[in-house]
């Protein structure tokens, strides 16, 4: 009998390994599986990701099935699958012909079929390695090893390797494509999807109307997909897989023809970036640094000999881009740095903070300030995990919802809480073990702004603005510590975020759940906006690009757009797939200058990185697993 806990370490000599309905979260197989030809992981509902090298021990694996798992990330999945040089058939869902009683004929080892067979849906040839009856045709040494694996069921979702034979009884759709009857209108299709985009439903539609529309739109004319893994919902999933895995011949029971691969390559180039800044091949960080030193040496030598330069030196910005591309290209798995926020404050007392808002320091990249739901403000060095300054709530603040550093005075920041309290702090005079006795000496109080949600300082550090659950925006003078004016009725709904431009001290933008984004100029009396731009859903936030050339607008449920800051015209729509949730609040920011944007939503455990010039997706980063604890943040 084989112990499931060391199965992945020892390996097996069988050619077919059936691990349907297993309970493990992350696949990590490092033993000897060189004889393995077929691996079935269908209905492993806890499986959400792969270890980077989990398939390197399977050089001869040809067929892999992953229906109804939790696999969702295109990038890490493709990176893991690229270690399978012999893979020709891959399945994340069952794809059936509507008028057929079995899988598409191409699933039988990837054999080609003519157009007549495709249209008629005839099932010909040998059974697929994934079909239910296939295991009846195997030799003894290829037998299903379920009965050989020791049953050690583990309810913990954090167990990374747990092979188990606790299989739920498959229904007619699960049992295999060869036993599914012809569609007669009696089969419940609500759990099935098509290859098309998910339809959006209006919130005021009745549930019965939603269900009927969902069923009719999910059933294509020729093919029906059932038991999909979440990765199948990703936009251009099929094209991405075909373009990224050149040896693949069959995907989801459908053959990959030459025209399919050509189309996939075109779509991939339109919607995805292989490497940052359109790099065509991966670069080595050491090589980039070596080339920089060589060119620097050439320049120094030529200057010393007073000869003209013939070597064109790259700018520091170009080297920065090259290094960024090399780092991203080195692995699809991001280096997540868990930041423990269980700090030692108050004379040695340990506090378990509950962060709500955070802002990176404008000049020291190692520092970050975060506000908590308990009204505390903490400045931490996220590189070494040490608390630099701690500001207790003192009973005056509730949850901190607004934070903003002063760029000209980098030791000062403004914090605003949801009860309207506004304060300016100088962290240079506040230690990490501050007991709060004299903290008021190094802070400035401003007039309250009721139900505050956002604060932001202008480029000259003269003023800051505040917004909240109202239609108003308040302007404050930082130097004299008082409120100058309240601009009323600037939107039809409450103003979620207000942001000053990075270089123009009088220009600011507001975003509201009334679906409008407006640009304002303090040099004109802000009764009428410079312009108004609208979204189809409520706007969660807005921010300027570092050079003030663009506005990045984020609306509910992944509606992310880039506008020209000059007049509000649409420059780019990032076309991130929506979830259909009206509570999926989305925020987006610029990164690495204005080269890329990073976007995340509260109902999803993924952040997306897209090119700010083309809109193409560079990478999705999944944030899940046992390392995501309540007292951790990720940088």
PDB file of N, CA, C and O in Angstrom, residues 406-469:
ATOM      1  N   UNK A 406       3.322  64.550   2.701  1.00  0.00           N
ATOM      2  CA  UNK A 406       3.707  65.827   2.112  1.00  0.00           C
ATOM      3  C   UNK A 406       5.045  65.635   1.403  1.00  0.00           C
ATOM      4  O   UNK A 406       6.042  65.261   2.033  1.00  0.00           O
ATOM      5  N   UNK A 407       5.085  65.878   0.107  1.00  0.00           N
ATOM      6  CA  UNK A 407       6.290  65.593  -0.672  1.00  0.00           C
ATOM      7  C   UNK A 407       7.447  66.512  -0.309  1.00  0.00           C
ATOM      8  O   UNK A 407       8.606  66.093  -0.274  1.00  0.00           O
ATOM      9  N   UNK A 408       7.161  67.780  -0.041  1.00  0.00           N
ATOM     10  CA  UNK A 408       8.231  68.724   0.291  1.00  0.00           C
ATOM     11  C   UNK A 408       8.705  68.567   1.731  1.00  0.00           C
ATOM     12  O   UNK A 408       9.814  68.988   2.071  1.00  0.00           O
ATOM     13  N   UNK A 409       7.870  67.993   2.564  1.00  0.00           N
ATOM     14  CA  UNK A 409       8.212  67.766   3.970  1.00  0.00           C
ATOM     15  C   UNK A 409       7.982  66.283   4.257  1.00  0.00           C
ATOM     16  O   UNK A 409       6.963  65.899   4.844  1.00  0.00           O
ATOM     17  N   UNK A 410       8.906  65.427   3.848  1.00  0.00           N
ATOM     18  CA  UNK A 410       8.660  63.980   3.828  1.00  0.00           C
ATOM     19  C   UNK A 410       8.497  63.325   5.191  1.00  0.00           C
ATOM     20  O   UNK A 410       8.206  62.134   5.252  1.00  0.00           O
ATOM     21  N   UNK A 411       8.682  64.066   6.276  1.00  0.00           N
ATOM     22  CA  UNK A 411       8.430  63.477   7.592  1.00  0.00           C
ATOM     23  C   UNK A 411       7.004  63.737   8.064  1.00  0.00           C
ATOM     24  O   UNK A 411       6.616  63.276   9.138  1.00  0.00           O
ATOM     25  N   UNK A 412       6.220  64.456   7.252  1.00  0.00           N
ATOM     26  CA  UNK A 412       4.871  64.831   7.666  1.00  0.00           C
ATOM     27  C   UNK A 412       3.829  64.122   6.808  1.00  0.00           C
ATOM     28  O   UNK A 412       4.036  63.904   5.614  1.00  0.00           O
ATOM     29  N   UNK A 413       2.718  63.790   7.447  1.00  0.00           N
ATOM     30  CA  UNK A 413       1.601  63.197   6.721  1.00  0.00           C
ATOM     31  C   UNK A 413       0.297  63.620   7.364  1.00  0.00           C
ATOM     32  O   UNK A 413       0.249  63.948   8.562  1.00  0.00           O
ATOM     33  N   UNK A 414      -0.751  63.615   6.554  1.00  0.00           N
ATOM     34  CA  UNK A 414      -2.095  63.953   7.014  1.00  0.00           C
ATOM     35  C   UNK A 414      -2.912  62.675   7.098  1.00  0.00           C
ATOM     36  O   UNK A 414      -2.868  61.834   6.190  1.00  0.00           O
ATOM     37  N   UNK A 415      -3.640  62.524   8.196  1.00  0.00           N
ATOM     38  CA  UNK A 415      -4.497  61.355   8.400  1.00  0.00           C
ATOM     39  C   UNK A 415      -5.913  61.824   8.683  1.00  0.00           C
ATOM     40  O   UNK A 415      -6.131  62.770   9.452  1.00  0.00           O
ATOM     41  N   UNK A 416      -6.870  61.164   8.038  1.00  0.00           N
ATOM     42  CA  UNK A 416      -8.279  61.475   8.259  1.00  0.00           C
ATOM     43  C   UNK A 416      -9.052  60.218   8.589  1.00  0.00           C
ATOM     44  O   UNK A 416      -8.792  59.150   8.021  1.00  0.00           O
ATOM     45  N   UNK A 417      -9.997  60.314   9.512  1.00  0.00           N
ATOM     46  CA  UNK A 417     -10.757  59.145   9.942  1.00  0.00           C
ATOM     47  C   UNK A 417     -12.213  59.280   9.534  1.00  0.00           C
ATOM     48  O   UNK A 417     -12.684  60.357   9.146  1.00  0.00           O
ATOM     49  N   UNK A 418     -12.942  58.166   9.657  1.00  0.00           N
ATOM     50  CA  UNK A 418     -14.329  58.164   9.205  1.00  0.00           C
ATOM     51  C   UNK A 418     -15.255  58.968  10.108  1.00  0.00           C
ATOM     52  O   UNK A 418     -16.402  59.222   9.745  1.00  0.00           O
ATOM     53  N   UNK A 419     -14.780  59.392  11.285  1.00  0.00           N
ATOM     54  CA  UNK A 419     -15.609  60.269  12.115  1.00  0.00           C
ATOM     55  C   UNK A 419     -15.342  61.744  11.829  1.00  0.00           C
ATOM     56  O   UNK A 419     -15.844  62.621  12.527  1.00  0.00           O
ATOM     57  N   UNK A 420     -14.525  62.028  10.787  1.00  0.00           N
ATOM     58  CA  UNK A 420     -14.285  63.401  10.363  1.00  0.00           C
ATOM     59  C   UNK A 420     -13.029  64.037  10.897  1.00  0.00           C
ATOM     60  O   UNK A 420     -12.664  65.146  10.488  1.00  0.00           O
ATOM     61  N   UNK A 421     -12.326  63.378  11.814  1.00  0.00           N
ATOM     62  CA  UNK A 421     -11.123  63.955  12.406  1.00  0.00           C
ATOM     63  C   UNK A 421     -10.001  64.051  11.376  1.00  0.00           C
ATOM     64  O   UNK A 421      -9.760  63.120  10.610  1.00  0.00           O
ATOM     65  N   UNK A 422      -9.297  65.190  11.361  1.00  0.00           N
ATOM     66  CA  UNK A 422      -8.190  65.435  10.434  1.00  0.00           C
ATOM     67  C   UNK A 422      -6.991  65.954  11.213  1.00  0.00           C
ATOM     68  O   UNK A 422      -7.102  66.937  11.960  1.00  0.00           O
ATOM     69  N   UNK A 423      -5.820  65.299  11.021  1.00  0.00           N
ATOM     70  CA  UNK A 423      -4.623  65.715  11.741  1.00  0.00           C
ATOM     71  C   UNK A 423      -3.398  65.643  10.837  1.00  0.00           C
ATOM     72  O   UNK A 423      -3.303  64.780   9.962  1.00  0.00           O
ATOM     73  N   UNK A 424      -2.465  66.555  11.104  1.00  0.00           N
ATOM     74  CA  UNK A 424      -1.162  66.548  10.453  1.00  0.00           C
ATOM     75  C   UNK A 424      -0.130  66.098  11.480  1.00  0.00           C
ATOM     76  O   UNK A 424      -0.020  66.684  12.562  1.00  0.00           O
ATOM     77  N   UNK A 425       0.641  65.046  11.144  1.00  0.00           N
ATOM     78  CA  UNK A 425       1.643  64.502  12.058  1.00  0.00           C
ATOM     79  C   UNK A 425       3.041  64.685  11.483  1.00  0.00           C
ATOM     80  O   UNK A 425       3.237  64.648  10.262  1.00  0.00           O
ATOM     81  N   UNK A 426       4.002  64.847  12.376  1.00  0.00           N
ATOM     82  CA  UNK A 426       5.416  64.854  12.007  1.00  0.00           C
ATOM     83  C   UNK A 426       6.053  63.626  12.648  1.00  0.00           C
ATOM     84  O   UNK A 426       6.319  63.604  13.856  1.00  0.00           O
ATOM     85  N   UNK A 427       6.294  62.585  11.847  1.00  0.00           N
ATOM     86  CA  UNK A 427       6.775  61.313  12.398  1.00  0.00           C
ATOM     87  C   UNK A 427       8.211  61.408  12.879  1.00  0.00           C
ATOM     88  O   UNK A 427       8.691  60.528  13.594  1.00  0.00           O
ATOM     89  N   UNK A 428       8.901  62.477  12.497  1.00  0.00           N
ATOM     90  CA  UNK A 428      10.290  62.645  12.931  1.00  0.00           C
ATOM     91  C   UNK A 428      10.371  62.766  14.446  1.00  0.00           C
ATOM     92  O   UNK A 428      11.386  62.418  15.054  1.00  0.00           O
ATOM     93  N   UNK A 429       9.300  63.226  15.063  1.00  0.00           N
ATOM     94  CA  UNK A 429       9.293  63.429  16.507  1.00  0.00           C
ATOM     95  C   UNK A 429       8.437  62.399  17.238  1.00  0.00           C
ATOM     96  O   UNK A 429       8.168  62.568  18.428  1.00  0.00           O
ATOM     97  N   UNK A 430       8.000  61.357  16.521  1.00  0.00           N
ATOM     98  CA  UNK A 430       7.147  60.340  17.143  1.00  0.00           C
ATOM     99  C   UNK A 430       7.830  58.992  16.995  1.00  0.00           C
ATOM    100  O   UNK A 430       8.086  58.533  15.880  1.00  0.00           O
ATOM    101  N   UNK A 431       8.141  58.337  18.099  1.00  0.00           N
ATOM    102  CA  UNK A 431       8.878  57.079  18.055  1.00  0.00           C
ATOM    103  C   UNK A 431       7.933  55.905  17.866  1.00  0.00           C
ATOM    104  O   UNK A 431       6.708  56.040  17.900  1.00  0.00           O
ATOM    105  N   UNK A 432       8.531  54.732  17.695  1.00  0.00           N
ATOM    106  CA  UNK A 432       7.739  53.513  17.524  1.00  0.00           C
ATOM    107  C   UNK A 432       7.119  53.048  18.829  1.00  0.00           C
ATOM    108  O   UNK A 432       6.222  52.213  18.823  1.00  0.00           O
ATOM    109  N   UNK A 433       7.588  53.581  19.972  1.00  0.00           N
ATOM    110  CA  UNK A 433       7.047  53.175  21.268  1.00  0.00           C
ATOM    111  C   UNK A 433       6.319  54.331  21.942  1.00  0.00           C
ATOM    112  O   UNK A 433       6.260  54.420  23.166  1.00  0.00           O
ATOM    113  N   UNK A 434       5.772  55.207  21.116  1.00  0.00           N
ATOM    114  CA  UNK A 434       5.042  56.356  21.631  1.00  0.00           C
ATOM    115  C   UNK A 434       3.828  55.917  22.441  1.00  0.00           C
ATOM    116  O   UNK A 434       3.030  55.103  21.998  1.00  0.00           O
ATOM    117  N   UNK A 435       3.704  56.446  23.648  1.00  0.00           N
ATOM    118  CA  UNK A 435       2.577  56.098  24.514  1.00  0.00           C
ATOM    119  C   UNK A 435       1.412  57.067  24.364  1.00  0.00           C
ATOM    120  O   UNK A 435       0.399  56.930  25.022  1.00  0.00           O
ATOM    121  N   UNK A 436       1.590  58.062  23.493  1.00  0.00           N
ATOM    122  CA  UNK A 436       0.482  58.968  23.229  1.00  0.00           C
ATOM    123  C   UNK A 436       0.352  60.107  24.204  1.00  0.00           C
ATOM    124  O   UNK A 436      -0.557  60.917  24.100  1.00  0.00           O
ATOM    125  N   UNK A 437       1.266  60.219  25.193  1.00  0.00           N
ATOM    126  CA  UNK A 437       1.129  61.251  26.219  1.00  0.00           C
ATOM    127  C   UNK A 437       1.387  62.638  25.642  1.00  0.00           C
ATOM    128  O   UNK A 437       0.667  63.590  25.916  1.00  0.00           O
ATOM    129  N   UNK A 438       2.433  62.732  24.792  1.00  0.00           N
ATOM    130  CA  UNK A 438       2.793  64.036  24.244  1.00  0.00           C
ATOM    131  C   UNK A 438       2.632  64.080  22.728  1.00  0.00           C
ATOM    132  O   UNK A 438       3.220  64.925  22.072  1.00  0.00           O
ATOM    133  N   UNK A 439       1.869  63.155  22.163  1.00  0.00           N
ATOM    134  CA  UNK A 439       1.768  63.101  20.703  1.00  0.00           C
ATOM    135  C   UNK A 439       1.088  64.334  20.137  1.00  0.00           C
ATOM    136  O   UNK A 439       1.313  64.709  18.994  1.00  0.00           O
ATOM    137  N   UNK A 440       0.248  65.023  20.922  1.00  0.00           N
ATOM    138  CA  UNK A 440      -0.431  66.202  20.423  1.00  0.00           C
ATOM    139  C   UNK A 440       0.510  67.355  20.152  1.00  0.00           C
ATOM    140  O   UNK A 440       0.178  68.278  19.418  1.00  0.00           O
ATOM    141  N   UNK A 441       1.710  67.334  20.765  1.00  0.00           N
ATOM    142  CA  UNK A 441       2.670  68.412  20.557  1.00  0.00           C
ATOM    143  C   UNK A 441       3.141  68.451  19.112  1.00  0.00           C
ATOM    144  O   UNK A 441       3.420  69.512  18.559  1.00  0.00           O
ATOM    145  N   UNK A 442       3.232  67.294  18.478  1.00  0.00           N
ATOM    146  CA  UNK A 442       3.761  67.204  17.125  1.00  0.00           C
ATOM    147  C   UNK A 442       2.658  66.920  16.108  1.00  0.00           C
ATOM    148  O   UNK A 442       2.890  66.268  15.096  1.00  0.00           O
ATOM    149  N   UNK A 443       1.451  67.403  16.354  1.00  0.00           N
ATOM    150  CA  UNK A 443       0.346  67.245  15.415  1.00  0.00           C
ATOM    151  C   UNK A 443      -0.449  68.536  15.337  1.00  0.00           C
ATOM    152  O   UNK A 443      -0.434  69.360  16.252  1.00  0.00           O
ATOM    153  N   UNK A 444      -1.125  68.714  14.208  1.00  0.00           N
ATOM    154  CA  UNK A 444      -1.979  69.878  13.984  1.00  0.00           C
ATOM    155  C   UNK A 444      -3.385  69.380  13.694  1.00  0.00           C
ATOM    156  O   UNK A 444      -3.573  68.504  12.840  1.00  0.00           O
ATOM    157  N   UNK A 445      -4.368  69.907  14.408  1.00  0.00           N
ATOM    158  CA  UNK A 445      -5.759  69.524  14.190  1.00  0.00           C
ATOM    159  C   UNK A 445      -6.424  70.490  13.216  1.00  0.00           C
ATOM    160  O   UNK A 445      -6.214  71.707  13.285  1.00  0.00           O
ATOM    161  N   UNK A 446      -7.233  69.930  12.328  1.00  0.00           N
ATOM    162  CA  UNK A 446      -8.017  70.730  11.385  1.00  0.00           C
ATOM    163  C   UNK A 446      -9.501  70.554  11.688  1.00  0.00           C
ATOM    164  O   UNK A 446      -9.899  69.615  12.391  1.00  0.00           O
ATOM    165  N   UNK A 447     -10.309  71.463  11.150  1.00  0.00           N
ATOM    166  CA  UNK A 447     -11.752  71.332  11.306  1.00  0.00           C
ATOM    167  C   UNK A 447     -12.222  70.004  10.728  1.00  0.00           C
ATOM    168  O   UNK A 447     -11.747  69.558   9.674  1.00  0.00           O
ATOM    169  N   UNK A 448     -13.169  69.392  11.412  1.00  0.00           N
ATOM    170  CA  UNK A 448     -13.649  68.076  10.987  1.00  0.00           C
ATOM    171  C   UNK A 448     -14.348  68.148   9.631  1.00  0.00           C
ATOM    172  O   UNK A 448     -14.917  69.181   9.246  1.00  0.00           O
ATOM    173  N   UNK A 449     -14.283  67.014   8.925  1.00  0.00           N
ATOM    174  CA  UNK A 449     -15.070  66.830   7.700  1.00  0.00           C
ATOM    175  C   UNK A 449     -15.885  65.560   7.902  1.00  0.00           C
ATOM    176  O   UNK A 449     -15.339  64.454   7.927  1.00  0.00           O
ATOM    177  N   UNK A 450     -17.190  65.714   8.052  1.00  0.00           N
ATOM    178  CA  UNK A 450     -18.048  64.592   8.421  1.00  0.00           C
ATOM    179  C   UNK A 450     -18.001  63.467   7.389  1.00  0.00           C
ATOM    180  O   UNK A 450     -17.991  63.710   6.181  1.00  0.00           O
ATOM    181  N   UNK A 451     -17.971  62.237   7.897  1.00  0.00           N
ATOM    182  CA  UNK A 451     -18.013  61.016   7.081  1.00  0.00           C
ATOM    183  C   UNK A 451     -16.938  61.023   5.999  1.00  0.00           C
ATOM    184  O   UNK A 451     -17.173  60.713   4.839  1.00  0.00           O
ATOM    185  N   UNK A 452     -15.742  61.333   6.402  1.00  0.00           N
ATOM    186  CA  UNK A 452     -14.610  61.461   5.481  1.00  0.00           C
ATOM    187  C   UNK A 452     -14.231  60.115   4.858  1.00  0.00           C
ATOM    188  O   UNK A 452     -14.284  59.072   5.510  1.00  0.00           O
ATOM    189  N   UNK A 453     -13.842  60.151   3.587  1.00  0.00           N
ATOM    190  CA  UNK A 453     -13.340  58.949   2.907  1.00  0.00           C
ATOM    191  C   UNK A 453     -12.006  59.178   2.207  1.00  0.00           C
ATOM    192  O   UNK A 453     -11.324  58.213   1.868  1.00  0.00           O
ATOM    193  N   UNK A 454     -11.613  60.447   1.966  1.00  0.00           N
ATOM    194  CA  UNK A 454     -10.421  60.682   1.156  1.00  0.00           C
ATOM    195  C   UNK A 454      -9.793  62.026   1.499  1.00  0.00           C
ATOM    196  O   UNK A 454     -10.504  63.007   1.751  1.00  0.00           O
ATOM    197  N   UNK A 455      -8.446  62.067   1.522  1.00  0.00           N
ATOM    198  CA  UNK A 455      -7.703  63.326   1.648  1.00  0.00           C
ATOM    199  C   UNK A 455      -6.563  63.304   0.636  1.00  0.00           C
ATOM    200  O   UNK A 455      -6.047  62.238   0.289  1.00  0.00           O
ATOM    201  N   UNK A 456      -6.170  64.492   0.157  1.00  0.00           N
ATOM    202  CA  UNK A 456      -5.029  64.558  -0.758  1.00  0.00           C
ATOM    203  C   UNK A 456      -4.407  65.946  -0.719  1.00  0.00           C
ATOM    204  O   UNK A 456      -5.110  66.955  -0.637  1.00  0.00           O
ATOM    205  N   UNK A 457      -3.059  65.986  -0.773  1.00  0.00           N
ATOM    206  CA  UNK A 457      -2.283  67.218  -0.674  1.00  0.00           C
ATOM    207  C   UNK A 457      -1.854  67.649  -2.072  1.00  0.00           C
ATOM    208  O   UNK A 457      -1.518  66.808  -2.917  1.00  0.00           O
ATOM    209  N   UNK A 458      -1.832  68.965  -2.328  1.00  0.00           N
ATOM    210  CA  UNK A 458      -1.424  69.432  -3.656  1.00  0.00           C
ATOM    211  C   UNK A 458       0.095  69.410  -3.808  1.00  0.00           C
ATOM    212  O   UNK A 458       0.833  69.126  -2.855  1.00  0.00           O
ATOM    213  N   UNK A 459       0.574  69.717  -5.005  1.00  0.00           N
ATOM    214  CA  UNK A 459       1.989  69.526  -5.342  1.00  0.00           C
ATOM    215  C   UNK A 459       2.919  70.480  -4.606  1.00  0.00           C
ATOM    216  O   UNK A 459       4.114  70.201  -4.453  1.00  0.00           O
ATOM    217  N   UNK A 460       2.408  71.624  -4.143  1.00  0.00           N
ATOM    218  CA  UNK A 460       3.254  72.589  -3.433  1.00  0.00           C
ATOM    219  C   UNK A 460       3.129  72.475  -1.919  1.00  0.00           C
ATOM    220  O   UNK A 460       3.768  73.238  -1.187  1.00  0.00           O
ATOM    221  N   UNK A 461       2.309  71.543  -1.455  1.00  0.00           N
ATOM    222  CA  UNK A 461       2.084  71.316  -0.024  1.00  0.00           C
ATOM    223  C   UNK A 461       1.477  72.528   0.677  1.00  0.00           C
ATOM    224  O   UNK A 461       1.658  72.720   1.886  1.00  0.00           O
ATOM    225  N   UNK A 462       0.749  73.355  -0.081  1.00  0.00           N
ATOM    226  CA  UNK A 462       0.064  74.505   0.510  1.00  0.00           C
ATOM    227  C   UNK A 462      -1.333  74.136   0.991  1.00  0.00           C
ATOM    228  O   UNK A 462      -1.784  74.620   2.030  1.00  0.00           O
ATOM    229  N   UNK A 463      -2.036  73.296   0.219  1.00  0.00           N
ATOM    230  CA  UNK A 463      -3.420  72.957   0.511  1.00  0.00           C
ATOM    231  C   UNK A 463      -3.613  71.444   0.497  1.00  0.00           C
ATOM    232  O   UNK A 463      -2.816  70.698  -0.065  1.00  0.00           O
ATOM    233  N   UNK A 464      -4.709  71.039   1.105  1.00  0.00           N
ATOM    234  CA  UNK A 464      -5.191  69.682   0.881  1.00  0.00           C
ATOM    235  C   UNK A 464      -6.709  69.712   0.809  1.00  0.00           C
ATOM    236  O   UNK A 464      -7.355  70.655   1.301  1.00  0.00           O
ATOM    237  N   UNK A 465      -7.272  68.708   0.174  1.00  0.00           N
ATOM    238  CA  UNK A 465      -8.720  68.606   0.006  1.00  0.00           C
ATOM    239  C   UNK A 465      -9.208  67.334   0.682  1.00  0.00           C
ATOM    240  O   UNK A 465      -8.458  66.359   0.845  1.00  0.00           O
ATOM    241  N   UNK A 466     -10.475  67.349   1.073  1.00  0.00           N
ATOM    242  CA  UNK A 466     -11.100  66.190   1.710  1.00  0.00           C
ATOM    243  C   UNK A 466     -12.476  65.970   1.105  1.00  0.00           C
ATOM    244  O   UNK A 466     -13.184  66.926   0.768  1.00  0.00           O
ATOM    245  N   UNK A 467     -12.837  64.698   0.952  1.00  0.00           N
ATOM    246  CA  UNK A 467     -14.167  64.338   0.468  1.00  0.00           C
ATOM    247  C   UNK A 467     -14.709  63.216   1.339  1.00  0.00           C
ATOM    248  O   UNK A 467     -13.986  62.640   2.158  1.00  0.00           O
ATOM    249  N   UNK A 468     -15.992  62.890   1.156  1.00  0.00           N
ATOM    250  CA  UNK A 468     -16.600  61.848   1.973  1.00  0.00           C
ATOM    251  C   UNK A 468     -17.973  61.476   1.472  1.00  0.00           C
ATOM    252  O   UNK A 468     -18.295  61.643   0.293  1.00  0.00           O
ATOM    253  N   UNK A 469     -18.799  60.970   2.382  1.00  0.00           N
ATOM    254  CA  UNK A 469     -20.145  60.549   2.016  1.00  0.00           C
ATOM    255  C   UNK A 469     -21.071  61.759   1.923  1.00  0.00           C
ATOM    256  O   UNK A 469     -22.061  61.882   2.643  1.00  0.00           O
TER     257      UNK A 469
END
